[in-house]
Coordinates of N, CA and C in Angstrom, one line a residue:
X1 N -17.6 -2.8 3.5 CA -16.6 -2.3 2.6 C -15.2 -2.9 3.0
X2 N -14.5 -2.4 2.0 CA -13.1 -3.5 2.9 C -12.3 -2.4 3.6
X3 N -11.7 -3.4 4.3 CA -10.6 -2.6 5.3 C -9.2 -3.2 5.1
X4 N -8.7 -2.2 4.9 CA -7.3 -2.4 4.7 C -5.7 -2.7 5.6
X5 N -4.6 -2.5 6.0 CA -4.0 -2.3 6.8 C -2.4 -2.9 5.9
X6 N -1.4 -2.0 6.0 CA -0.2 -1.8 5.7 C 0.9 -2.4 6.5
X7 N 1.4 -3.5 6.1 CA 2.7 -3.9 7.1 C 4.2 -3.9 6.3
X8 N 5.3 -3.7 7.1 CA 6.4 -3.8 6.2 C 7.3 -5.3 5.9
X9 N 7.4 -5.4 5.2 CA 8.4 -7.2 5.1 C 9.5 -6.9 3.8
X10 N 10.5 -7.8 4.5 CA 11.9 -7.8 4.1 C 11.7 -9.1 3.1
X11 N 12.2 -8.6 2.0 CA 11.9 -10.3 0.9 C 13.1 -10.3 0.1
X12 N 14.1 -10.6 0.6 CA 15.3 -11.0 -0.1 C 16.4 -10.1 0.1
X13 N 16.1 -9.0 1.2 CA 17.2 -8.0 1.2 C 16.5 -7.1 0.8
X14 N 14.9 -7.2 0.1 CA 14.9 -5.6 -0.5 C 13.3 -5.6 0.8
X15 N 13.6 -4.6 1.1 CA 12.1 -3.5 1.5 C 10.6 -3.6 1.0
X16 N 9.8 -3.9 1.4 CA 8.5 -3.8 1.0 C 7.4 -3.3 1.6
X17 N 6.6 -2.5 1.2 CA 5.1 -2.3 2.1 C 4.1 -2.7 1.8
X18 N 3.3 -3.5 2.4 CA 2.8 -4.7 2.0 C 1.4 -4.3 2.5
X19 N 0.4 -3.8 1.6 CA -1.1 -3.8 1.5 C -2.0 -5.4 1.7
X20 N -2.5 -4.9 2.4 CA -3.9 -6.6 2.5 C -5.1 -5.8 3.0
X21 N -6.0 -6.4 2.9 CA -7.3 -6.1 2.8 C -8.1 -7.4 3.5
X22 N -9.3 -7.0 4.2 CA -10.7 -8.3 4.4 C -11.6 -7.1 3.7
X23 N -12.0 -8.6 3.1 CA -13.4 -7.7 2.3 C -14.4 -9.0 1.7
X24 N -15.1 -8.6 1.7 CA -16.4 -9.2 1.0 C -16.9 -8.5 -0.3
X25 N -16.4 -9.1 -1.6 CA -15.8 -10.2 -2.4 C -14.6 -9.7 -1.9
X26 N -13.6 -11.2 -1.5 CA -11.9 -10.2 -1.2 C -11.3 -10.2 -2.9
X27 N -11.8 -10.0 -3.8 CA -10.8 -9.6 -5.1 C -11.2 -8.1 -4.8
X28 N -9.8 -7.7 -5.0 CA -9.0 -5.8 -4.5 C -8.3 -6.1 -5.7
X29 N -8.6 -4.5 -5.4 CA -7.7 -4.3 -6.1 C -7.0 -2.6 -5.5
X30 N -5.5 -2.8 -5.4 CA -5.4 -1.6 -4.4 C -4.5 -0.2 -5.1
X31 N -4.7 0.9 -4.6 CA -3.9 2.1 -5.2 C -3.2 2.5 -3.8
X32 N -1.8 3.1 -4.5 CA -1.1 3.5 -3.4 C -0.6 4.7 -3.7
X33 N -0.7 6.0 -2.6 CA -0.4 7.2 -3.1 C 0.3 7.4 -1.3
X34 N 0.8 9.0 -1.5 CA 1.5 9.5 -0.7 C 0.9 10.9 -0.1
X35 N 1.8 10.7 1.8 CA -0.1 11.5 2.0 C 0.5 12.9 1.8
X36 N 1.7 13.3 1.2 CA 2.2 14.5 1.5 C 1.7 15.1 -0.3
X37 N 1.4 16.3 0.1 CA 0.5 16.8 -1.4 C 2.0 16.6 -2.4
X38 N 3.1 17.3 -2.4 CA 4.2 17.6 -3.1 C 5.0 16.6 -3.3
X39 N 4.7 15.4 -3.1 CA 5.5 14.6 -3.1 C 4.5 12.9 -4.2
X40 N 4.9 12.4 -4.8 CA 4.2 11.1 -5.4 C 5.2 10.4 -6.3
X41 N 4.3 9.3 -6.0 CA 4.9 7.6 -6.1 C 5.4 7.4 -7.9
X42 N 6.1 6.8 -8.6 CA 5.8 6.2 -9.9 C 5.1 5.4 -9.7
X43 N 5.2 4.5 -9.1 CA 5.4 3.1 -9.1 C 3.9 2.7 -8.7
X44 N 3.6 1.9 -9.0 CA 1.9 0.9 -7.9 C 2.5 -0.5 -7.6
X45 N 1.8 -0.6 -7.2 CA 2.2 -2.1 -6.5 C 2.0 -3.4 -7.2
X46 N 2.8 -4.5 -6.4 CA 3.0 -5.8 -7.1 C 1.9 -6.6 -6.6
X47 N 0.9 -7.0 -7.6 CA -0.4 -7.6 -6.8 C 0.3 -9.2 -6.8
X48 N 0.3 -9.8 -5.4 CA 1.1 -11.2 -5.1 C 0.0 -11.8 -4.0
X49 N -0.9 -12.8 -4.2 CA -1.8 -13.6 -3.3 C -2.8 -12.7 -2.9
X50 N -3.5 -11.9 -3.4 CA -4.4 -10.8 -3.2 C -3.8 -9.9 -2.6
X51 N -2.3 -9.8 -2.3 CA -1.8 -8.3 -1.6 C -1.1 -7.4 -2.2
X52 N -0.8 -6.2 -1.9 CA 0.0 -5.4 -2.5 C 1.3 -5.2 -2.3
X53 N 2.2 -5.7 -2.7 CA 3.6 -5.5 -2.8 C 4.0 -3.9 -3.2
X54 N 4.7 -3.2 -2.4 CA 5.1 -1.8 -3.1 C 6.9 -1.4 -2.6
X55 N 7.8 -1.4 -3.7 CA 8.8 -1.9 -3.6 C 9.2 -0.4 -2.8
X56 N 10.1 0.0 -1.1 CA 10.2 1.1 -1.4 C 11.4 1.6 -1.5
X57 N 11.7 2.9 -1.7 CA 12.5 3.9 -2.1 C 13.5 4.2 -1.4
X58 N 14.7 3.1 -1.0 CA 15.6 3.6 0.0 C 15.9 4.9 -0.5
X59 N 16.3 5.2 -1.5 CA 17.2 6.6 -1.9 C 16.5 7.6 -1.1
X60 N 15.4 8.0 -0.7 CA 14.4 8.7 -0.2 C 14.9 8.7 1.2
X61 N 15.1 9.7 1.6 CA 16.0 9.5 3.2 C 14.8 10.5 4.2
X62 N 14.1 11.1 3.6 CA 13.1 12.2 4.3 C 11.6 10.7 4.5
X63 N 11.1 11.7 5.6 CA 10.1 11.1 6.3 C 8.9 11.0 5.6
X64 N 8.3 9.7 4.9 CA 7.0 9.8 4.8 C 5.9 9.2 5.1
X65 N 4.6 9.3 4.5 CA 3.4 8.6 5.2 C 3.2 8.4 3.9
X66 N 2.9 6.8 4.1 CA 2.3 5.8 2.5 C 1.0 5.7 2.9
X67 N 0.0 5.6 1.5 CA -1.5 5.8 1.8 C -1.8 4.8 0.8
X68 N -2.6 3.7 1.4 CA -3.1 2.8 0.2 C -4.7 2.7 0.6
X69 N -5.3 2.4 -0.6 CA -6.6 2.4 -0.3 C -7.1 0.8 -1.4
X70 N -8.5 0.2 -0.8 CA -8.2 -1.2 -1.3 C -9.8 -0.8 -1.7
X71 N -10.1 -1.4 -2.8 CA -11.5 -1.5 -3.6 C -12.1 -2.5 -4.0
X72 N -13.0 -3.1 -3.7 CA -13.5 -4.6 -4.1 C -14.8 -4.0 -5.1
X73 N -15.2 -5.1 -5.8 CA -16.5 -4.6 -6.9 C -17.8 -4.0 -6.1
X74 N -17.5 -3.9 -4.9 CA -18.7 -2.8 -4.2 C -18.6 -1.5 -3.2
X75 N -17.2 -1.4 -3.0 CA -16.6 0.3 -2.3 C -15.4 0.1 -2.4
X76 N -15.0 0.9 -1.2 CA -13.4 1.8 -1.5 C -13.5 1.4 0.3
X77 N -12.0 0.9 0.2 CA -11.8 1.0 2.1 C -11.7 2.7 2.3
X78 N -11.7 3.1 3.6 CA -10.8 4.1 4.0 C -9.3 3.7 4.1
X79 N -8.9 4.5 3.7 CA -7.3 4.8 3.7 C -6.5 4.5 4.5
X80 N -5.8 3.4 4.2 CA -4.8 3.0 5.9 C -3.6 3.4 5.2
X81 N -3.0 4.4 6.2 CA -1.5 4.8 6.6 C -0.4 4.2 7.2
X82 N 0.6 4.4 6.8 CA 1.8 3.8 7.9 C 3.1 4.8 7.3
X83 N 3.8 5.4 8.3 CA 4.9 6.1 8.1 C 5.8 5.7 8.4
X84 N 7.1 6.1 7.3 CA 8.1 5.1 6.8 C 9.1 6.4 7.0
X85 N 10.0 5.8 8.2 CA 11.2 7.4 8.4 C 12.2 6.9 7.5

């Protein structure tokens, strides 16, 4: 199944959290949610070279944990986290 992992990159001055996956077929396709129950995303991500682009939220000044999960046409990764203060 694929495995996922979340890194952050600066692309022009703006913020991003950047989903990638290895997987076997690597076409993903990925969902991004938030791990705090009370709290959720508009947005999904910008799919760019098989990864996930997710623009984030400066206005958002409180601490949270981004949860993406990546799916190929035969499972679901587990969920990789990365917390964003």
């Amino acid at each position: 199944k694929p495995e996922c992992q979340i890194t952050r990159e600066r692309i022009n001055g703006v913020d991003y959290l950047v989903c990638s996956a290895v997987a076997n077929p690597k076409e993903c396709n990925f969902t991004w949610s938030l791990k705090s129950g009370n709290d959720s995303i508009d947005q999904q991500g910008e799919l760019r070279d098989g990864k996930s682009y997710l623009l984030l939220d400066t206005s958002v000044t409180n601490y949270r944990t981004y949860v993406c999960v990546a799916n190929n046409s035969i499972d679901f990764s587990n969920p990789c986290e990365r917390g964003v203060p």
